[in-house]
Tab-separated table of C-alpha atoms and ligand atoms in Angstrom:
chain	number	residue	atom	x	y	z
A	130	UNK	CA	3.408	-28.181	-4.951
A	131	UNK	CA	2.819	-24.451	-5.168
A	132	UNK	CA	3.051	-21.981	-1.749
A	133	UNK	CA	0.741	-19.041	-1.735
A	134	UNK	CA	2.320	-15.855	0.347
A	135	UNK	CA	-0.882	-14.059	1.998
A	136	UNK	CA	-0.673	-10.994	3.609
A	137	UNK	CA	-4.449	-9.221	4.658
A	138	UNK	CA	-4.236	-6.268	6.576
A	139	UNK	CA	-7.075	-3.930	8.300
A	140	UNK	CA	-7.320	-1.129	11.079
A	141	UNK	CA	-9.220	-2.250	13.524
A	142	UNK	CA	-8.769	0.506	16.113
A	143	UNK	CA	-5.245	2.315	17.506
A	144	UNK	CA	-4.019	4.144	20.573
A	145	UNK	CA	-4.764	8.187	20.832
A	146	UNK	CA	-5.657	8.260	17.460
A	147	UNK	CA	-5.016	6.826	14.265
A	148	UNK	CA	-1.694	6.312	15.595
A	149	UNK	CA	-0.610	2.606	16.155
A	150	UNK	CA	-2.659	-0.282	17.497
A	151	UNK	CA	-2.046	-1.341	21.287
A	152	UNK	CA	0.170	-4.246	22.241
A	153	UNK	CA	-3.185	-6.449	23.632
A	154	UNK	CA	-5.241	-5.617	19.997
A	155	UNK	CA	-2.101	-7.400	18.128
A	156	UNK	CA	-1.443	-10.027	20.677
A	157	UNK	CA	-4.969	-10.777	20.232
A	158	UNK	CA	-4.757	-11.114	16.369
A	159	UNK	CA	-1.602	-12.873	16.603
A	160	UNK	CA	-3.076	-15.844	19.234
A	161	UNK	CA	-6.445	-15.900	16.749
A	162	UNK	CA	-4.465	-17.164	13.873
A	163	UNK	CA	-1.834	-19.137	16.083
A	164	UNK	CA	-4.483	-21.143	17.706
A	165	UNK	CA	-7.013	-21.476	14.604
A	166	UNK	CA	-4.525	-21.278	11.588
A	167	UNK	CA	-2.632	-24.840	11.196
A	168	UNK	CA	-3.044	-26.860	9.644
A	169	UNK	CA	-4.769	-24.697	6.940
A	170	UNK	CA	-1.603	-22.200	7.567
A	171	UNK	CA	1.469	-23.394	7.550
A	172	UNK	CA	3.389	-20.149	9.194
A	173	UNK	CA	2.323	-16.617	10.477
A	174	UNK	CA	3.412	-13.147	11.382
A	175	UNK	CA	2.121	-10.383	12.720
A	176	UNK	CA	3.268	-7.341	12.833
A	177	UNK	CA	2.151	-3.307	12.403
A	178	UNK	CA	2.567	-0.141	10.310
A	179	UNK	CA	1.356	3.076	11.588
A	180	UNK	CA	-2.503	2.075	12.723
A	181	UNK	CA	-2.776	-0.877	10.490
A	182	UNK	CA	-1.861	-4.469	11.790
A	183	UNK	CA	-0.850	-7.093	8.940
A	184	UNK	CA	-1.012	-10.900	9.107
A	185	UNK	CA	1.471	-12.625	6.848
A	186	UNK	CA	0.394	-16.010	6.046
A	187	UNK	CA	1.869	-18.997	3.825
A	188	UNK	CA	-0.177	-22.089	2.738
A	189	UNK	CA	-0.789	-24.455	-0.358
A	190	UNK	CA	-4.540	-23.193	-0.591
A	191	UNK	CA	-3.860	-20.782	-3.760
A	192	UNK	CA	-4.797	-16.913	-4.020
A	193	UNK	CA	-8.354	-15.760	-2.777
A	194	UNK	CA	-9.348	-18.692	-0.240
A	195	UNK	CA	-12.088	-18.279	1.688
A	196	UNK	CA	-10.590	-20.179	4.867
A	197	UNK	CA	-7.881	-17.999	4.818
A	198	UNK	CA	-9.401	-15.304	4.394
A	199	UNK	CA	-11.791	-15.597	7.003
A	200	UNK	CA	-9.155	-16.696	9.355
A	201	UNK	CA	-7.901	-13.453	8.717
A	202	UNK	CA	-11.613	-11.902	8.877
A	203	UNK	CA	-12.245	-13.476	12.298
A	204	UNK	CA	-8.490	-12.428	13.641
A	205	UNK	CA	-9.570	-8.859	13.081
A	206	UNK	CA	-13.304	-9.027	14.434
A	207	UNK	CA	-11.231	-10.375	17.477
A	208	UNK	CA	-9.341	-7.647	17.405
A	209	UNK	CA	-12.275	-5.527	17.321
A	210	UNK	CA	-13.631	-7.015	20.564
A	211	UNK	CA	-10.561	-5.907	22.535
A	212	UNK	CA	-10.154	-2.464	20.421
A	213	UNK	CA	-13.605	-1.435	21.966
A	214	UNK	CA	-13.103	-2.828	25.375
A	215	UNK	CA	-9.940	-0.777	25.449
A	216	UNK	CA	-11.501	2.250	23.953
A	217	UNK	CA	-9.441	2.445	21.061
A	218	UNK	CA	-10.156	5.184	18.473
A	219	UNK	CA	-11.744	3.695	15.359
A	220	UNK	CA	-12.292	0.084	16.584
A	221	UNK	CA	-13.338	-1.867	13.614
A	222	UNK	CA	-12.774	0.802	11.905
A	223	UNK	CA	-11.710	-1.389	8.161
A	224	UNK	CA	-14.569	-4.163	8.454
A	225	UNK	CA	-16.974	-2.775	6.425
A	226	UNK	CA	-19.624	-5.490	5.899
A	227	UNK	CA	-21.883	-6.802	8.936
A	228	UNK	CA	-20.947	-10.719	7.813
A	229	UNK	CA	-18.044	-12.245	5.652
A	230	UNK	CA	-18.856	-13.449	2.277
A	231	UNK	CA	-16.522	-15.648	1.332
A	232	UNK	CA	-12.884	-13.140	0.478
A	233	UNK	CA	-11.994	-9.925	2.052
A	234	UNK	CA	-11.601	-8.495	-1.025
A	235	UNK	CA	-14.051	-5.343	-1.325
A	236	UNK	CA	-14.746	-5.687	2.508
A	237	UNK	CA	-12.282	-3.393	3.855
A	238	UNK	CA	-9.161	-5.150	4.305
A	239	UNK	CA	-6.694	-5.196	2.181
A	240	UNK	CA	-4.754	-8.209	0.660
A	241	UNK	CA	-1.963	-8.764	-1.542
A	242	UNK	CA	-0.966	-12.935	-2.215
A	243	UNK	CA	1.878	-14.622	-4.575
A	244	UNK	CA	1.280	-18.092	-5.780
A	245	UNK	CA	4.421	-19.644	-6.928
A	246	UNK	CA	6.472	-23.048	-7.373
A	247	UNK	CA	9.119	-22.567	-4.739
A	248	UNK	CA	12.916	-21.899	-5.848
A	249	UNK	CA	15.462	-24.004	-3.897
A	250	UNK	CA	16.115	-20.915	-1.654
A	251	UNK	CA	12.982	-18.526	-1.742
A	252	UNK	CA	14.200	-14.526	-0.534
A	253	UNK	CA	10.715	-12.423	-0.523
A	254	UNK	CA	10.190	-8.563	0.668
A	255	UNK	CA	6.929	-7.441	2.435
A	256	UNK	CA	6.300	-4.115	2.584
A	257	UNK	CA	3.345	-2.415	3.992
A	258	UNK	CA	2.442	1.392	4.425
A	259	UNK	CA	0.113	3.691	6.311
A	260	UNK	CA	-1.147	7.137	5.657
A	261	UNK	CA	-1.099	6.818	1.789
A	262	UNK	CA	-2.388	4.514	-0.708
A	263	UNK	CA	-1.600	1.490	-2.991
A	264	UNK	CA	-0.438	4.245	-5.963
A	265	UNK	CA	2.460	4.955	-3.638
A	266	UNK	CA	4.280	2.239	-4.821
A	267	UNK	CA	3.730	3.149	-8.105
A	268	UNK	CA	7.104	5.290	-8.797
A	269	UNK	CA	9.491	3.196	-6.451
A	270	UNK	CA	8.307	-0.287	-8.519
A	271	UNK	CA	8.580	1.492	-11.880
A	272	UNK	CA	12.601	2.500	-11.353
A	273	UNK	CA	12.638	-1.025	-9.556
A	274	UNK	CA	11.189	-3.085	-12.649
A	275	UNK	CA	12.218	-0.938	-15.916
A	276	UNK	CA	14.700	1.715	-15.283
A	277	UNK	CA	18.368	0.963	-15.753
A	278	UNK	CA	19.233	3.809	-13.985
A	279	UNK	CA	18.044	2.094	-10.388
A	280	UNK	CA	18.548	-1.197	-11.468
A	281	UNK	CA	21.401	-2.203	-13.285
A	282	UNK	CA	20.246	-6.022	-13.673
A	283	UNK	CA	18.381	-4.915	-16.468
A	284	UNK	CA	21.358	-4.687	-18.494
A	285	UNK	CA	23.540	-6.603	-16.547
A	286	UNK	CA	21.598	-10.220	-16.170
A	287	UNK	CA	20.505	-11.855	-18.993
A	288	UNK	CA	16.917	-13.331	-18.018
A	289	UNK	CA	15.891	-9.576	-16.130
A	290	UNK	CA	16.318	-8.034	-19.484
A	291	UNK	CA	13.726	-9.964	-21.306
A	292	UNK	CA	11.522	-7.138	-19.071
A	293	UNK	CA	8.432	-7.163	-17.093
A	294	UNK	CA	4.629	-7.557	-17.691
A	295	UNK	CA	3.148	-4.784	-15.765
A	296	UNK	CA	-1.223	-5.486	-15.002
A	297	UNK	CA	-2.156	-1.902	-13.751
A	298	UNK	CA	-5.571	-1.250	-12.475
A	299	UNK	CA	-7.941	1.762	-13.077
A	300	UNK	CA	-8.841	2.117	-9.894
A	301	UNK	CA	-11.737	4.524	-10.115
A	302	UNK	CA	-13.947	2.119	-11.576
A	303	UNK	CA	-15.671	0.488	-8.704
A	304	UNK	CA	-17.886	-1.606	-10.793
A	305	UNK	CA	-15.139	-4.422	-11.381
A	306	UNK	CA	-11.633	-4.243	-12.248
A	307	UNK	CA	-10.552	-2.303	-14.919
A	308	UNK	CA	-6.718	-3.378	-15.928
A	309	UNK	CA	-4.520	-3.182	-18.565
A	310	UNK	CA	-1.482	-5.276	-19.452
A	311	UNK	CA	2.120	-3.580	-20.581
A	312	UNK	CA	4.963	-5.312	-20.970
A	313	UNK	CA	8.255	-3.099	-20.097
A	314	UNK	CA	10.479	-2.300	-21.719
A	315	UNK	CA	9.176	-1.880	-25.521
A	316	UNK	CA	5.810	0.093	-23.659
A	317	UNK	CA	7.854	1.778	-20.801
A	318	UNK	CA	6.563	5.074	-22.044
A	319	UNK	CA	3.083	3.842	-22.038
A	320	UNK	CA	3.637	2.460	-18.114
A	321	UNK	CA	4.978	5.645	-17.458
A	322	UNK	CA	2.148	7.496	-18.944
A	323	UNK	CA	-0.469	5.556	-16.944
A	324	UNK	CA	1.168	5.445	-13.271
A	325	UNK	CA	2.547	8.923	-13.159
A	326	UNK	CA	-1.171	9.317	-12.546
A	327	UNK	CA	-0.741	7.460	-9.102
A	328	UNK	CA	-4.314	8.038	-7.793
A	329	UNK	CA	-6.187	6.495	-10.603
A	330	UNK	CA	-3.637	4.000	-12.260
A	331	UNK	CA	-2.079	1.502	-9.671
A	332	UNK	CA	0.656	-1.062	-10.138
A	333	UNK	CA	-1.649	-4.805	-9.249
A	334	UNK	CA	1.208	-7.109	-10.166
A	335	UNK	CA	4.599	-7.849	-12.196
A	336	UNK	CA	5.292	-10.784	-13.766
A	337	UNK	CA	8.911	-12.030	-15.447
A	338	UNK	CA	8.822	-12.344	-19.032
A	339	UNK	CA	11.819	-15.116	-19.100
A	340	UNK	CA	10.011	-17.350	-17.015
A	341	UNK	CA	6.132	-16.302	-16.624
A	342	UNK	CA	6.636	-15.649	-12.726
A	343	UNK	CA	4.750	-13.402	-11.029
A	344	UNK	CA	7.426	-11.079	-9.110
A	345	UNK	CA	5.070	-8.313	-7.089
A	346	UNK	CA	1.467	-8.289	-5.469
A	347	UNK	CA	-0.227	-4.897	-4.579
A	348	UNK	CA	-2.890	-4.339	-2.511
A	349	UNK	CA	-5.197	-2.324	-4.893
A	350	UNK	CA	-8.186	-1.531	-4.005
A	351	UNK	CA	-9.637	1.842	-2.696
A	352	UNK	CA	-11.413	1.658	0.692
A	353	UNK	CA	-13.277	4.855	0.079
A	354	UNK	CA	-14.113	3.638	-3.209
A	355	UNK	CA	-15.908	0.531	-1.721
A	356	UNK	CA	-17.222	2.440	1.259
A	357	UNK	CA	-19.144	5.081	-0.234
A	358	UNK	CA	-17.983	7.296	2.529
A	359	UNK	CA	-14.495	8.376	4.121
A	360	UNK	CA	-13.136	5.537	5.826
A	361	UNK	CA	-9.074	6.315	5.809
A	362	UNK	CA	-6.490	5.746	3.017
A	363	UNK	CA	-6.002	2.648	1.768
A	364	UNK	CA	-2.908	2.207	3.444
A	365	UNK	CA	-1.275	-0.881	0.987
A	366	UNK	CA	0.474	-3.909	1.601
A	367	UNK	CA	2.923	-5.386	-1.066
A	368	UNK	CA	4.517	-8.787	-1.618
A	369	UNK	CA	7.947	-8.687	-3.713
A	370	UNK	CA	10.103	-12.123	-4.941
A	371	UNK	CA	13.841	-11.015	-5.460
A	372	UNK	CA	16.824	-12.279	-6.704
A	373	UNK	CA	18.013	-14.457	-9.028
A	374	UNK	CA	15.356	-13.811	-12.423
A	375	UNK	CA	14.188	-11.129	-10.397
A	376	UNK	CA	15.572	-8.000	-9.187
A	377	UNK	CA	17.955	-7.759	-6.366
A	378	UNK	CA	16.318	-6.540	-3.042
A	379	UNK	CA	18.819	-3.624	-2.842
A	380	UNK	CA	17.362	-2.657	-6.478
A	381	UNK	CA	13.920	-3.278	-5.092
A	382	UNK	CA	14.582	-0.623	-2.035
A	383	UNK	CA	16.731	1.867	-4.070
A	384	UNK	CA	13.978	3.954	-4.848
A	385	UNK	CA	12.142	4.691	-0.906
A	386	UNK	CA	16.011	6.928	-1.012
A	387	UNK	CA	14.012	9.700	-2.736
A	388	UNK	CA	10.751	10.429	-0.360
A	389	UNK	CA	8.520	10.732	-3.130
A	390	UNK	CA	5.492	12.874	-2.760
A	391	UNK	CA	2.453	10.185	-2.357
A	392	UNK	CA	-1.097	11.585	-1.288
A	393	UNK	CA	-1.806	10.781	1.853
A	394	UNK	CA	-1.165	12.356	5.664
A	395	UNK	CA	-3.457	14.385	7.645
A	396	UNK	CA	-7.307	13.440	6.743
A	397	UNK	CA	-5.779	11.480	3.691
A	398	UNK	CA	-5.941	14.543	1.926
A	399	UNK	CA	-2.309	15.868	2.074
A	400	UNK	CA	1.150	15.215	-0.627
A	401	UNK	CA	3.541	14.469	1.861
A	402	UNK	CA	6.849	12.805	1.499
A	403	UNK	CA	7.138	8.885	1.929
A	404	UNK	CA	9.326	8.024	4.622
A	405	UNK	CA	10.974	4.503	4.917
A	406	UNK	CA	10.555	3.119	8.689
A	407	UNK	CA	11.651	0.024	11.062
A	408	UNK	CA	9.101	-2.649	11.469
A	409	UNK	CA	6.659	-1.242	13.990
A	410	UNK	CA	6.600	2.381	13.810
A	411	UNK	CA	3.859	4.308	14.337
A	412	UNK	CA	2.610	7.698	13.387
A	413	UNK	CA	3.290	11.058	14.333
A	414	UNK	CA	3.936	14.480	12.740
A	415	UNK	CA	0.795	15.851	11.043
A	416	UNK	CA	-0.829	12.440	11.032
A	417	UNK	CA	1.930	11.235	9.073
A	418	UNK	CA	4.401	11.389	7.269
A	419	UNK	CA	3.283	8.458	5.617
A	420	UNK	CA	5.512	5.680	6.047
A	421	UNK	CA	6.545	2.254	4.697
A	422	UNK	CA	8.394	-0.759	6.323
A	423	UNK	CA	10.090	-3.820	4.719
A	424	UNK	CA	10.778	-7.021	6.065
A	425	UNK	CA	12.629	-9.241	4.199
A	426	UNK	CA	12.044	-12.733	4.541
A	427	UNK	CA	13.180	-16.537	3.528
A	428	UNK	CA	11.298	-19.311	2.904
A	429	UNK	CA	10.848	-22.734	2.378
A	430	UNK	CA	8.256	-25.306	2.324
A	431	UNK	CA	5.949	-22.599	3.811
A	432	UNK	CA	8.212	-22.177	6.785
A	433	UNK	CA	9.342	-18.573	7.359
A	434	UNK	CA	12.461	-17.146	8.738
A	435	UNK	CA	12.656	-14.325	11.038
A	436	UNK	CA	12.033	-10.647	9.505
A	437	UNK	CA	15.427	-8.934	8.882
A	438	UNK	CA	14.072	-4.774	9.177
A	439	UNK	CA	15.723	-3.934	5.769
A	440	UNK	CA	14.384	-0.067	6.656
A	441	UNK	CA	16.624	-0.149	9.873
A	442	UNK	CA	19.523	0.172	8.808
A	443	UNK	CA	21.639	3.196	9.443
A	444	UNK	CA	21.631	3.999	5.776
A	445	UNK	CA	18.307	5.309	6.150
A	446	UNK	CA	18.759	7.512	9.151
A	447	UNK	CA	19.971	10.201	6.542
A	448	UNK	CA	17.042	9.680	4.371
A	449	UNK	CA	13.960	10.114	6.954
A	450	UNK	CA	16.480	13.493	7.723
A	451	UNK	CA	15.801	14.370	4.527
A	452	UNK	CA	12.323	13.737	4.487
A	453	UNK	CA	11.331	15.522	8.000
A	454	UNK	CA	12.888	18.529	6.026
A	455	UNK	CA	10.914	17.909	2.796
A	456	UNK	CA	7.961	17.356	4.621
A	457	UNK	CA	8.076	20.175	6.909
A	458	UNK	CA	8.751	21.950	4.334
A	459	UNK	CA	5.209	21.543	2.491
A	460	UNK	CA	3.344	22.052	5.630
A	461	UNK	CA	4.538	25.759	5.303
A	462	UNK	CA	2.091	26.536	2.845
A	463	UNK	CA	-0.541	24.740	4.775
A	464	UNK	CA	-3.521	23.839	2.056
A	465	UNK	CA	-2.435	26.192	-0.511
A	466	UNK	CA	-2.033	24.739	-3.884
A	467	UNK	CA	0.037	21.431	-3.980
A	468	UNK	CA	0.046	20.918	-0.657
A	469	UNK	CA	-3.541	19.685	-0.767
A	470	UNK	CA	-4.761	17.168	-3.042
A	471	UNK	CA	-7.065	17.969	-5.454
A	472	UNK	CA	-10.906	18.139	-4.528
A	473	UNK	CA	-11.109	14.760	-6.476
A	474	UNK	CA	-9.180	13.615	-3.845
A	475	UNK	CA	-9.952	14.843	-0.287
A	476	UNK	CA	-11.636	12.510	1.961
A	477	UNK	CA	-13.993	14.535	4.107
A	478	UNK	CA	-16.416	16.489	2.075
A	479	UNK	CA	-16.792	19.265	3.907
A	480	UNK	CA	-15.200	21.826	1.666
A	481	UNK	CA	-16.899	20.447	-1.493
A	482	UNK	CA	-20.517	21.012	0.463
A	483	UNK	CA	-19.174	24.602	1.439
A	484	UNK	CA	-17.936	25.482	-2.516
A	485	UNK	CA	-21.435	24.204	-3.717
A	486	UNK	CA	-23.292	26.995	-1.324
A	487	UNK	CA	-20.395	29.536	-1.904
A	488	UNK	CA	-20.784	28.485	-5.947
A	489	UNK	CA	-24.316	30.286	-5.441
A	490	UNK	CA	-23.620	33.043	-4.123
A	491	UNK	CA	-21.519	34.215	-7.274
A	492	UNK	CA	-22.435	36.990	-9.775
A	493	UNK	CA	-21.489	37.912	-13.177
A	494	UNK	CA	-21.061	41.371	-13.381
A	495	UNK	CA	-23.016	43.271	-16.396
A	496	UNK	CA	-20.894	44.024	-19.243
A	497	UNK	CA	-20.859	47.584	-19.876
A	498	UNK	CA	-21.466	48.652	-23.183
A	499	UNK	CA	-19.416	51.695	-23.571
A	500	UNK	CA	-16.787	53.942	-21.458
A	501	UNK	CA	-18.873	56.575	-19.794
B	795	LIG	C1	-5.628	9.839	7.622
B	795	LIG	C2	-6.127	9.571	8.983
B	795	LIG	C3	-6.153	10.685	9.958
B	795	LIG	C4	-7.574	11.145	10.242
B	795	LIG	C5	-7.594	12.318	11.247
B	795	LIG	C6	-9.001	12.686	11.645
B	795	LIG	O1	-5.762	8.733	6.806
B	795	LIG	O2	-6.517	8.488	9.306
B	795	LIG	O3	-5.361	11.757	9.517
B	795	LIG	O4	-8.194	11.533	9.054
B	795	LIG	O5	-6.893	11.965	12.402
B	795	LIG	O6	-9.653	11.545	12.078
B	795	LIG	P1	-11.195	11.501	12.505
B	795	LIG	O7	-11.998	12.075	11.387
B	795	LIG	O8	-11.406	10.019	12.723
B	795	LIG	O9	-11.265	12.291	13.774
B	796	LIG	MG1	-6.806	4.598	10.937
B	797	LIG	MG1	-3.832	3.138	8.487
């Protein structure tokens, strides 16, 4: 019988900012879905990135469930009821609709879930990120999934070079989704054409060609999309099988080495470096960096291991160096030219109301016809 990895995350309200959430708010999520989840949930954890808190769930119920999903809906509106007793900045702040309707999807929250016929030993990553959004994944799972260069099972193992099927979404059309399949690597140029665009073309899922598996789940959706209005980045979560006809989960974290610009940071409007975190961090310099964690995880039956903090490792310490430098280095030029993302892009409107009334104010100046 097939086991369905859930993992629905939301910001429901943080401590002096948009800065993590406080120890009561999870507590409170994590005894809501201890005390209401079995036997519809077979396991749980709870943990946080930056402001957002994440509740990894496995179950037999498939993708999309509605009890699951509003187990995780009413988890967070508890959450919400000690975010404002506490005073928490922006309690609530990723519920968007007044009453659930059936799947978080499009409601604020954002989910990512892998359906699958278990393996006799069943290693899975979970990553999950704040201050950016889901198109930050796009370069790390690209190198991960069809470049030799990162990840030499693609030569090396037989059944990882039959290649991937990438779905990517287009995720500026809000009236449905928009997706397109590519299989890598005969259209790796054509993959590589879409997500190099990272803020319109985002990596939904990868599936195995040798054995039709599905191998990665992205959060996709854009809150401000769905909102109409700022309402924060849509910080993704991700859900990644490795090993065996999959890649290896030192291929899969390879790629967080580099500290790729993603948009993101202060006001969501920033390209800042991604740094790679332990479980738990919050958020700091400039609202950011943005940051991703990874726990990696067993399974079996539905019963989960303990998270090992594949981001804690020493290995990285030189890395976030690196990335304090690169990012401090792009704050230097404050919101000149790539250091701001375009106006396409920002999340507070103020500056595209100012350039409308500054727009009017310009003149074109009267040829002259002749030199006098
Ligand atoms: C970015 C983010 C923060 C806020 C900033 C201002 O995604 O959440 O950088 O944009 O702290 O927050 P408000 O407008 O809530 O005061
Ligand atoms: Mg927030
Ligand atoms: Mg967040």
């Amino acid at each position: 019988m097939k086991i369905t990895l859930s993992v629905i995350k939301a910001d429901v309200g943080s401590i002096g900012g948009h800065i993590a959430p406080s120890r009561r708010l999870v507590e409170t999520v994590a005894q809501h879905v201890g005390r209401n989840g079995p036997p519809l949930v077979i396991d749980t954890q709870i943990s946080h990135t930056g402001d957002d808190i994440a509740i990894l769930m496995t179950h037999r119920q498939g993708a999309g469930d509605p009890g699951i999903h509003k187990l995780a809906w009413d988890a967070f509106l508890a959450g919400t009821a000690v975010a404002k007793e506490q005073g928490l900045y922006g309690a609530g702040q990723d519920l968007l609709r007044d009453a659930f309707s059936g799947n978080v999807k499009g409601m604020g929250p954002a989910v990512a879930e892998l359906e699958f016929e278990e393996r006799p030993n069943e290693p899975f990553l979970f990553f999950a990120a704040d201050k950016t959004d889901p198109g930050a994944f796009n370069l790390p799972l690209y190198l991960a999934f069809a470049d030799p260069m990162n990840t030499p099972g693609l030569i090396l193992s037989p059944n990882i070079s039959k290649g991937f099927r990438f779905v990517i979404m287009d995720v500026n059309h809000t009236e449905g989704d928009r997706v397109i399949e590519l299989v890598a690597p005969e259209q790796s140029y054509d993959i590589a054409t879409l997500l190099r665009d990272s803020e319109r073309y985002v990596v939904e899922s990868i599936w195995s060609r040798a054995t039709g598996d599905q191998a990665v789940a992205v959060a996709t959706s854009r809150l401000h999309n769905i909102a109409g209005k700022y309402t924060g980045k849509d910080d993704p979560v991700m859900l990644v099988r490795v090993q065996m006809n999959f890649p290896a989960t030192g291929e899969i974290l390879a790629p967080y080495s580099i500290g790729h610009f993603v948009a993101g940071g202060m006001r969501g409007s920033h390209q800042m470096p991604l740094m790679p975190v332990p479980l738990n961090t919050g958020i700091s310099y400039f609202d950011g960096p943005p940051i991703v964690s990874c726990a990696a995880l067993a399974e079996h039956q539905g019963k989960l291991t303990e998270p090992l903090d594949c981001f804690a490792h020493p290995f990285w310490n030189t890395v976030r160096d690196r990335v304090a430098g690169k990012a401090i280095e792009m704050r230097r030029q404050g919101f000149f030219g790539a250091a701001m993302l375009p106006m396409s892009e920002l999340e507070y409107t103020g500056i595209v109301e100012e350039l409308g009334s500054l727009d009017k104010r310009f003149v074109v100046r009267p040829e002259r016809s002749g030199r006098a």
